[in-house]
Every structure is written in C-alpha cells, then in structure tokens.
Amino acid sequence: MLDPKTLEDFGAKISALLANSPARDIEKNAKAVISGLLGKLDLVTREEFDVQAQVLARTREKLKELEARIEALEKAGQA
C-alpha cells in the first residue's frame, strides 16, 4: 500500500510541474494580452454607466418639462 507522505510528495511535484509548464505561461501571456487590449479600449465601469444613465434620464425629464413650458408660453402669447 502507498504511503500518504509519498502521495503528498507526488501531488506536490505534479502541482509544481504544472505551475511551471508552458501551458501556464501561455495562460499568463493570454491574460496579459487581453488585459492590454481591453486597457486600450475606451470602456467605463458598470457603476459609471449607471450614473450616466441616471443623469440622462433626469436630463430627458427636464427637457420634457421645458418643452411643455415653452408650449404653454407660446399658447399664452397667441391668445
């Protein structure tokens, strides 16, 4: 029967081997390339997007109110 210590050592060696494998390097490089590409894009966070969406909604509401006031003033001026 196998000694648990031997199994632990074997697992540790396999883990170390996989950590230093070319596949791990490829994964790191791919992440770096993707991060670099995304960094060059003009992206905003979800929080920034939500804030701007709220600002836009308030601006649209204010525009509707102003349009209604102008229409009311124009009707009052014609009367």
mmCIF file of N, CA, C and O in Angstrom:
data_model
loop_
_atom_site.group_PDB
_atom_site.id
_atom_site.type_symbol
_atom_site.label_atom_id
_atom_site.label_comp_id
_atom_site.label_asym_id
_atom_site.label_seq_id
_atom_site.Cartn_x
_atom_site.Cartn_y
_atom_site.Cartn_z
ATOM 1 N N MET A 1 0.836 -1.174 0.000
ATOM 2 C CA MET A 1 0.000 0.000 0.000
ATOM 3 C C MET A 1 0.885 1.243 0.000
ATOM 4 O O MET A 1 1.956 1.251 0.570
ATOM 5 N N LEU A 2 0.381 2.328 -0.626
ATOM 6 C CA LEU A 2 1.172 3.542 -0.742
ATOM 7 C C LEU A 2 1.125 4.371 0.527
ATOM 8 O O LEU A 2 0.095 4.485 1.183
ATOM 9 N N ASP A 3 2.257 4.938 0.824
ATOM 10 C CA ASP A 3 2.392 5.798 1.997
ATOM 11 C C ASP A 3 1.747 7.161 1.697
ATOM 12 O O ASP A 3 1.978 7.732 0.628
ATOM 13 N N PRO A 4 0.904 7.713 2.594
ATOM 14 C CA PRO A 4 0.282 9.023 2.354
ATOM 15 C C PRO A 4 1.308 10.125 2.105
ATOM 16 O O PRO A 4 1.088 11.034 1.317
ATOM 17 N N LYS A 5 2.448 10.023 2.762
ATOM 18 C CA LYS A 5 3.504 11.023 2.564
ATOM 19 C C LYS A 5 4.003 10.979 1.124
ATOM 20 O O LYS A 5 4.244 12.006 0.497
ATOM 21 N N THR A 6 4.140 9.780 0.585
ATOM 22 C CA THR A 6 4.593 9.610 -0.796
ATOM 23 C C THR A 6 3.571 10.217 -1.754
ATOM 24 O O THR A 6 3.941 10.891 -2.719
ATOM 25 N N LEU A 7 2.290 9.989 -1.482
ATOM 26 C CA LEU A 7 1.244 10.559 -2.327
ATOM 27 C C LEU A 7 1.257 12.090 -2.265
ATOM 28 O O LEU A 7 1.088 12.764 -3.284
ATOM 29 N N GLU A 8 1.475 12.644 -1.085
ATOM 30 C CA GLU A 8 1.538 14.098 -0.937
ATOM 31 C C GLU A 8 2.718 14.667 -1.707
ATOM 32 O O GLU A 8 2.603 15.690 -2.385
ATOM 33 N N ASP A 9 3.860 14.003 -1.598
ATOM 34 C CA ASP A 9 5.051 14.448 -2.323
ATOM 35 C C ASP A 9 4.815 14.392 -3.830
ATOM 36 O O ASP A 9 5.193 15.306 -4.567
ATOM 37 N N PHE A 10 4.196 13.304 -4.267
ATOM 38 C CA PHE A 10 3.908 13.146 -5.692
ATOM 39 C C PHE A 10 2.955 14.249 -6.173
ATOM 40 O O PHE A 10 3.165 14.857 -7.214
ATOM 41 N N GLY A 11 1.921 14.522 -5.382
ATOM 42 C CA GLY A 11 0.975 15.588 -5.733
ATOM 43 C C GLY A 11 1.645 16.946 -5.768
ATOM 44 O O GLY A 11 1.378 17.762 -6.654
ATOM 45 N N ALA A 12 2.529 17.201 -4.831
ATOM 46 C CA ALA A 12 3.245 18.474 -4.790
ATOM 47 C C ALA A 12 4.140 18.629 -6.019
ATOM 48 O O ALA A 12 4.233 19.709 -6.608
ATOM 49 N N LYS A 13 4.798 17.529 -6.401
ATOM 50 C CA LYS A 13 5.674 17.577 -7.588
ATOM 51 C C LYS A 13 4.862 17.809 -8.853
ATOM 52 O O LYS A 13 5.267 18.569 -9.728
ATOM 53 N N ILE A 14 3.721 17.164 -8.959
ATOM 54 C CA ILE A 14 2.852 17.357 -10.132
ATOM 55 C C ILE A 14 2.351 18.800 -10.180
ATOM 56 O O ILE A 14 2.342 19.432 -11.235
ATOM 57 N N SER A 15 1.955 19.328 -9.042
ATOM 58 C CA SER A 15 1.482 20.714 -8.979
ATOM 59 C C SER A 15 2.584 21.682 -9.387
ATOM 60 O O SER A 15 2.351 22.635 -10.133
ATOM 61 N N ALA A 16 3.788 21.447 -8.895
ATOM 62 C CA ALA A 16 4.917 22.309 -9.247
ATOM 63 C C ALA A 16 5.224 22.201 -10.731
ATOM 64 O O ALA A 16 5.519 23.198 -11.395
ATOM 65 N N LEU A 17 5.153 20.988 -11.260
ATOM 66 C CA LEU A 17 5.416 20.780 -12.677
ATOM 67 C C LEU A 17 4.383 21.503 -13.535
ATOM 68 O O LEU A 17 4.725 22.179 -14.515
ATOM 69 N N LEU A 18 3.112 21.420 -13.156
ATOM 70 C CA LEU A 18 2.059 22.100 -13.909
ATOM 71 C C LEU A 18 2.163 23.618 -13.784
ATOM 72 O O LEU A 18 1.872 24.346 -14.728
ATOM 73 N N ALA A 19 2.576 24.087 -12.602
ATOM 74 C CA ALA A 19 2.700 25.530 -12.394
ATOM 75 C C ALA A 19 3.794 26.114 -13.270
ATOM 76 O O ALA A 19 3.719 27.273 -13.686
ATOM 77 N N ASN A 20 4.815 25.329 -13.585
ATOM 78 C CA ASN A 20 5.927 25.807 -14.402
ATOM 79 C C ASN A 20 5.822 25.354 -15.855
ATOM 80 O O ASN A 20 6.757 25.531 -16.624
ATOM 81 N N SER A 21 4.699 24.788 -16.223
ATOM 82 C CA SER A 21 4.552 24.250 -17.579
ATOM 83 C C SER A 21 4.318 25.372 -18.590
ATOM 84 O O SER A 21 3.907 26.479 -18.244
ATOM 85 N N PRO A 22 4.572 25.100 -19.854
ATOM 86 C CA PRO A 22 4.307 26.097 -20.899
ATOM 87 C C PRO A 22 2.833 26.500 -20.961
ATOM 88 O O PRO A 22 2.521 27.637 -21.299
ATOM 89 N N ALA A 23 1.938 25.598 -20.603
ATOM 90 C CA ALA A 23 0.509 25.930 -20.622
ATOM 91 C C ALA A 23 0.225 27.063 -19.645
ATOM 92 O O ALA A 23 -0.573 27.963 -19.927
ATOM 93 N N ARG A 24 0.868 27.047 -18.508
ATOM 94 C CA ARG A 24 0.689 28.105 -17.504
ATOM 95 C C ARG A 24 1.227 29.429 -18.048
ATOM 96 O O ARG A 24 0.621 30.470 -17.868
ATOM 97 N N ASP A 25 2.360 29.372 -18.726
ATOM 98 C CA ASP A 25 2.931 30.582 -19.328
ATOM 99 C C ASP A 25 2.017 31.131 -20.422
ATOM 100 O O ASP A 25 1.834 32.337 -20.535
ATOM 101 N N ILE A 26 1.444 30.239 -21.209
ATOM 102 C CA ILE A 26 0.525 30.671 -22.265
ATOM 103 C C ILE A 26 -0.690 31.348 -21.648
ATOM 104 O O ILE A 26 -1.146 32.386 -22.123
ATOM 105 N N GLU A 27 -1.208 30.786 -20.577
ATOM 106 C CA GLU A 27 -2.362 31.380 -19.894
ATOM 107 C C GLU A 27 -2.012 32.772 -19.372
ATOM 108 O O GLU A 27 -2.777 33.729 -19.555
ATOM 109 N N LYS A 28 -0.852 32.913 -18.745
ATOM 110 C CA LYS A 28 -0.430 34.222 -18.235
ATOM 111 C C LYS A 28 -0.279 35.229 -19.374
ATOM 112 O O LYS A 28 -0.703 36.379 -19.265
ATOM 113 N N ASN A 29 0.338 34.790 -20.462
ATOM 114 C CA ASN A 29 0.538 35.684 -21.601
ATOM 115 C C ASN A 29 -0.783 36.084 -22.240
ATOM 116 O O ASN A 29 -0.967 37.235 -22.627
ATOM 117 N N ALA A 30 -1.693 35.127 -22.348
ATOM 118 C CA ALA A 30 -3.001 35.432 -22.933
ATOM 119 C C ALA A 30 -3.748 36.442 -22.071
ATOM 120 O O ALA A 30 -4.354 37.386 -22.584
ATOM 121 N N LYS A 31 -3.689 36.270 -20.755
ATOM 122 C CA LYS A 31 -4.343 37.221 -19.856
ATOM 123 C C LYS A 31 -3.719 38.599 -19.994
ATOM 124 O O LYS A 31 -4.420 39.613 -19.992
ATOM 125 N N ALA A 32 -2.406 38.663 -20.125
ATOM 126 C CA ALA A 32 -1.723 39.945 -20.271
ATOM 127 C C ALA A 32 -2.117 40.626 -21.578
ATOM 128 O O ALA A 32 -2.359 41.846 -21.606
ATOM 129 N N VAL A 33 -2.194 39.854 -22.648
ATOM 130 C CA VAL A 33 -2.579 40.417 -23.948
ATOM 131 C C VAL A 33 -4.012 40.930 -23.901
ATOM 132 O O VAL A 33 -4.300 42.046 -24.350
ATOM 133 N N ILE A 34 -4.909 40.150 -23.345
ATOM 134 C CA ILE A 34 -6.317 40.562 -23.259
ATOM 135 C C ILE A 34 -6.454 41.799 -22.377
ATOM 136 O O ILE A 34 -7.172 42.740 -22.724
ATOM 137 N N SER A 35 -5.760 41.821 -21.257
ATOM 138 C CA SER A 35 -5.804 42.994 -20.377
ATOM 139 C C SER A 35 -5.283 44.226 -21.102
ATOM 140 O O SER A 35 -5.838 45.315 -20.972
ATOM 141 N N GLY A 36 -4.215 44.053 -21.875
ATOM 142 C CA GLY A 36 -3.663 45.163 -22.643
ATOM 143 C C GLY A 36 -4.642 45.679 -23.683
ATOM 144 O O GLY A 36 -4.810 46.891 -23.840
ATOM 145 N N LEU A 37 -5.292 44.768 -24.383
ATOM 146 C CA LEU A 37 -6.265 45.177 -25.400
ATOM 147 C C LEU A 37 -7.461 45.880 -24.773
ATOM 148 O O LEU A 37 -7.935 46.901 -25.278
ATOM 149 N N LEU A 38 -7.966 45.334 -23.672
ATOM 150 C CA LEU A 38 -9.103 45.962 -23.003
ATOM 151 C C LEU A 38 -8.721 47.315 -22.420
ATOM 152 O O LEU A 38 -9.538 48.227 -22.371
ATOM 153 N N GLY A 39 -7.465 47.438 -21.991
ATOM 154 C CA GLY A 39 -6.996 48.701 -21.444
ATOM 155 C C GLY A 39 -6.956 49.806 -22.494
ATOM 156 O O GLY A 39 -7.128 50.980 -22.182
ATOM 157 N N LYS A 40 -6.740 49.434 -23.742
ATOM 158 C CA LYS A 40 -6.684 50.416 -24.830
ATOM 159 C C LYS A 40 -8.066 50.879 -25.259
ATOM 160 O O LYS A 40 -8.209 51.947 -25.840
ATOM 161 N N LEU A 41 -9.085 50.086 -24.974
ATOM 162 C CA LEU A 41 -10.445 50.455 -25.338
ATOM 163 C C LEU A 41 -10.960 51.523 -24.388
ATOM 164 O O LEU A 41 -10.549 51.609 -23.239
ATOM 165 N N ASP A 42 -11.860 52.333 -24.878
ATOM 166 C CA ASP A 42 -12.430 53.400 -24.062
ATOM 167 C C ASP A 42 -13.669 52.855 -23.353
ATOM 168 O O ASP A 42 -14.801 53.115 -23.754
ATOM 169 N N LEU A 43 -13.448 52.090 -22.291
ATOM 170 C CA LEU A 43 -14.537 51.428 -21.571
ATOM 171 C C LEU A 43 -14.807 52.131 -20.255
ATOM 172 O O LEU A 43 -13.946 52.795 -19.698
ATOM 173 N N VAL A 44 -16.033 51.994 -19.773
ATOM 174 C CA VAL A 44 -16.399 52.534 -18.463
ATOM 175 C C VAL A 44 -16.872 51.390 -17.583
ATOM 176 O O VAL A 44 -17.291 50.349 -18.069
ATOM 177 N N THR A 45 -16.843 51.636 -16.294
ATOM 178 C CA THR A 45 -17.335 50.619 -15.361
ATOM 179 C C THR A 45 -18.860 50.614 -15.382
ATOM 180 O O THR A 45 -19.501 51.562 -15.849
ATOM 181 N N ARG A 46 -19.436 49.581 -14.867
ATOM 182 C CA ARG A 46 -20.892 49.481 -14.787
ATOM 183 C C ARG A 46 -21.449 50.607 -13.919
ATOM 184 O O ARG A 46 -22.493 51.181 -14.214
ATOM 185 N N GLU A 47 -20.734 50.924 -12.839
ATOM 186 C CA GLU A 47 -21.175 51.989 -11.940
ATOM 187 C C GLU A 47 -21.206 53.336 -12.681
ATOM 188 O O GLU A 47 -22.182 54.078 -12.575
ATOM 189 N N GLU A 48 -20.150 53.622 -13.459
ATOM 190 C CA GLU A 48 -20.122 54.871 -14.223
ATOM 191 C C GLU A 48 -21.259 54.907 -15.252
ATOM 192 O O GLU A 48 -21.895 55.939 -15.454
ATOM 193 N N PHE A 49 -21.508 53.766 -15.883
ATOM 194 C CA PHE A 49 -22.583 53.681 -16.868
ATOM 195 C C PHE A 49 -23.936 53.959 -16.215
ATOM 196 O O PHE A 49 -24.751 54.716 -16.752
ATOM 197 N N ASP A 50 -24.177 53.354 -15.061
ATOM 198 C CA ASP A 50 -25.448 53.546 -14.357
ATOM 199 C C ASP A 50 -25.640 54.996 -13.949
ATOM 200 O O ASP A 50 -26.743 55.544 -14.055
ATOM 201 N N VAL A 51 -24.567 55.641 -13.484
ATOM 202 C CA VAL A 51 -24.657 57.053 -13.101
ATOM 203 C C VAL A 51 -25.016 57.900 -14.312
ATOM 204 O O VAL A 51 -25.900 58.769 -14.245
ATOM 205 N N GLN A 52 -24.351 57.652 -15.431
ATOM 206 C CA GLN A 52 -24.634 58.431 -16.639
ATOM 207 C C GLN A 52 -26.048 58.167 -17.162
ATOM 208 O O GLN A 52 -26.700 59.071 -17.692
ATOM 209 N N ALA A 53 -26.536 56.943 -17.011
ATOM 210 C CA ALA A 53 -27.910 56.626 -17.420
ATOM 211 C C ALA A 53 -28.903 57.415 -16.573
ATOM 212 O O ALA A 53 -29.916 57.918 -17.086
ATOM 213 N N GLN A 54 -28.620 57.551 -15.273
ATOM 214 C CA GLN A 54 -29.496 58.338 -14.394
ATOM 215 C C GLN A 54 -29.454 59.820 -14.764
ATOM 216 O O GLN A 54 -30.492 60.492 -14.782
ATOM 217 N N VAL A 55 -28.269 60.320 -15.066
ATOM 218 C CA VAL A 55 -28.134 61.726 -15.482
ATOM 219 C C VAL A 55 -28.928 61.955 -16.764
ATOM 220 O O VAL A 55 -29.647 62.955 -16.891
ATOM 221 N N LEU A 56 -28.830 61.042 -17.701
ATOM 222 C CA LEU A 56 -29.555 61.167 -18.961
ATOM 223 C C LEU A 56 -31.060 61.139 -18.729
ATOM 224 O O LEU A 56 -31.802 61.927 -19.324
ATOM 225 N N ALA A 57 -31.532 60.276 -17.860
ATOM 226 C CA ALA A 57 -32.965 60.196 -17.573
ATOM 227 C C ALA A 57 -33.463 61.506 -16.964
ATOM 228 O O ALA A 57 -34.528 62.019 -17.352
ATOM 229 N N ARG A 58 -32.689 62.078 -16.022
ATOM 230 C CA ARG A 58 -33.081 63.366 -15.419
ATOM 231 C C ARG A 58 -33.072 64.482 -16.465
ATOM 232 O O ARG A 58 -33.950 65.341 -16.474
ATOM 233 N N THR A 59 -32.084 64.450 -17.348
ATOM 234 C CA THR A 59 -31.992 65.470 -18.397
ATOM 235 C C THR A 59 -33.181 65.373 -19.346
ATOM 236 O O THR A 59 -33.748 66.403 -19.746
ATOM 237 N N ARG A 60 -33.556 64.168 -19.702
ATOM 238 C CA ARG A 60 -34.725 63.992 -20.574
ATOM 239 C C ARG A 60 -35.990 64.506 -19.901
ATOM 240 O O ARG A 60 -36.832 65.149 -20.547
ATOM 241 N N GLU A 61 -36.155 64.232 -18.623
ATOM 242 C CA GLU A 61 -37.327 64.702 -17.887
ATOM 243 C C GLU A 61 -37.357 66.226 -17.849
ATOM 244 O O GLU A 61 -38.402 66.841 -18.065
ATOM 245 N N LYS A 62 -36.212 66.822 -17.581
ATOM 246 C CA LYS A 62 -36.123 68.289 -17.543
ATOM 247 C C LYS A 62 -36.440 68.869 -18.921
ATOM 248 O O LYS A 62 -37.140 69.890 -19.026
ATOM 249 N N LEU A 63 -35.958 68.238 -19.979
ATOM 250 C CA LEU A 63 -36.240 68.692 -21.339
ATOM 251 C C LEU A 63 -37.735 68.653 -21.622
ATOM 252 O O LEU A 63 -38.296 69.603 -22.195
ATOM 253 N N LYS A 64 -38.404 67.583 -21.203
ATOM 254 C CA LYS A 64 -39.857 67.489 -21.397
ATOM 255 C C LYS A 64 -40.573 68.623 -20.668
ATOM 256 O O LYS A 64 -41.507 69.230 -21.202
ATOM 257 N N GLU A 65 -40.131 68.888 -19.427
ATOM 258 C CA GLU A 65 -40.747 69.980 -18.661
ATOM 259 C C GLU A 65 -40.546 71.318 -19.364
ATOM 260 O O GLU A 65 -41.486 72.127 -19.454
ATOM 261 N N LEU A 66 -39.353 71.573 -19.850
ATOM 262 C CA LEU A 66 -39.077 72.840 -20.535
ATOM 263 C C LEU A 66 -39.859 72.968 -21.839
ATOM 264 O O LEU A 66 -40.363 74.050 -22.172
ATOM 265 N N GLU A 67 -39.980 71.870 -22.566
ATOM 266 C CA GLU A 67 -40.770 71.890 -23.804
ATOM 267 C C GLU A 67 -42.229 72.211 -23.496
ATOM 268 O O GLU A 67 -42.872 72.979 -24.231
ATOM 269 N N ALA A 68 -42.755 71.625 -22.413
ATOM 270 C CA ALA A 68 -44.148 71.895 -22.023
ATOM 271 C C ALA A 68 -44.309 73.356 -21.625
ATOM 272 O O ALA A 68 -45.319 73.997 -21.989
ATOM 273 N N ARG A 69 -43.348 73.925 -20.902
ATOM 274 C CA ARG A 69 -43.421 75.336 -20.511
ATOM 275 C C ARG A 69 -43.380 76.253 -21.730
ATOM 276 O O ARG A 69 -44.131 77.233 -21.818
ATOM 277 N N ILE A 70 -42.503 75.930 -22.687
ATOM 278 C CA ILE A 70 -42.419 76.742 -23.907
ATOM 279 C C ILE A 70 -43.735 76.686 -24.672
ATOM 280 O O ILE A 70 -44.239 77.704 -25.152
ATOM 281 N N GLU A 71 -44.282 75.488 -24.786
ATOM 282 C CA GLU A 71 -45.559 75.338 -25.490
ATOM 283 C C GLU A 71 -46.645 76.136 -24.792
ATOM 284 O O GLU A 71 -47.457 76.822 -25.453
ATOM 285 N N ALA A 72 -46.672 76.098 -23.460
ATOM 286 C CA ALA A 72 -47.672 76.869 -22.703
ATOM 287 C C ALA A 72 -47.466 78.372 -22.909
ATOM 288 O O ALA A 72 -48.446 79.120 -23.086
ATOM 289 N N LEU A 73 -46.227 78.816 -22.907
ATOM 290 C CA LEU A 73 -45.940 80.248 -23.128
ATOM 291 C C LEU A 73 -46.330 80.682 -24.533
ATOM 292 O O LEU A 73 -46.839 81.784 -24.737
ATOM 293 N N GLU A 74 -46.055 79.829 -25.513
ATOM 294 C CA GLU A 74 -46.417 80.146 -26.887
ATOM 295 C C GLU A 74 -47.933 80.242 -27.042
ATOM 296 O O GLU A 74 -48.436 81.138 -27.717
ATOM 297 N N LYS A 75 -48.667 79.336 -26.405
ATOM 298 C CA LYS A 75 -50.126 79.395 -26.464
ATOM 299 C C LYS A 75 -50.638 80.645 -25.758
ATOM 300 O O LYS A 75 -51.606 81.277 -26.233
ATOM 301 N N ALA A 76 -50.037 80.996 -24.625
ATOM 302 C CA ALA A 76 -50.456 82.190 -23.885
ATOM 303 C C ALA A 76 -50.164 83.445 -24.689
ATOM 304 O O ALA A 76 -50.928 84.408 -24.658
ATOM 305 N N GLY A 77 -49.076 83.450 -25.423
ATOM 306 C CA GLY A 77 -48.712 84.616 -26.247
ATOM 307 C C GLY A 77 -49.603 84.764 -27.456
ATOM 308 O O GLY A 77 -49.811 85.883 -27.955
ATOM 309 N N GLN A 78 -50.194 83.697 -27.937
ATOM 310 C CA GLN A 78 -51.062 83.736 -29.100
ATOM 311 C C GLN A 78 -52.470 84.141 -28.726
ATOM 312 O O GLN A 78 -53.253 84.558 -29.562
ATOM 313 N N ALA A 79 -52.805 84.009 -27.468
ATOM 314 C CA ALA A 79 -54.189 84.276 -27.033
ATOM 315 C C ALA A 79 -54.470 85.744 -26.889
ATOM 316 O O ALA A 79 -53.777 86.632 -26.916
#
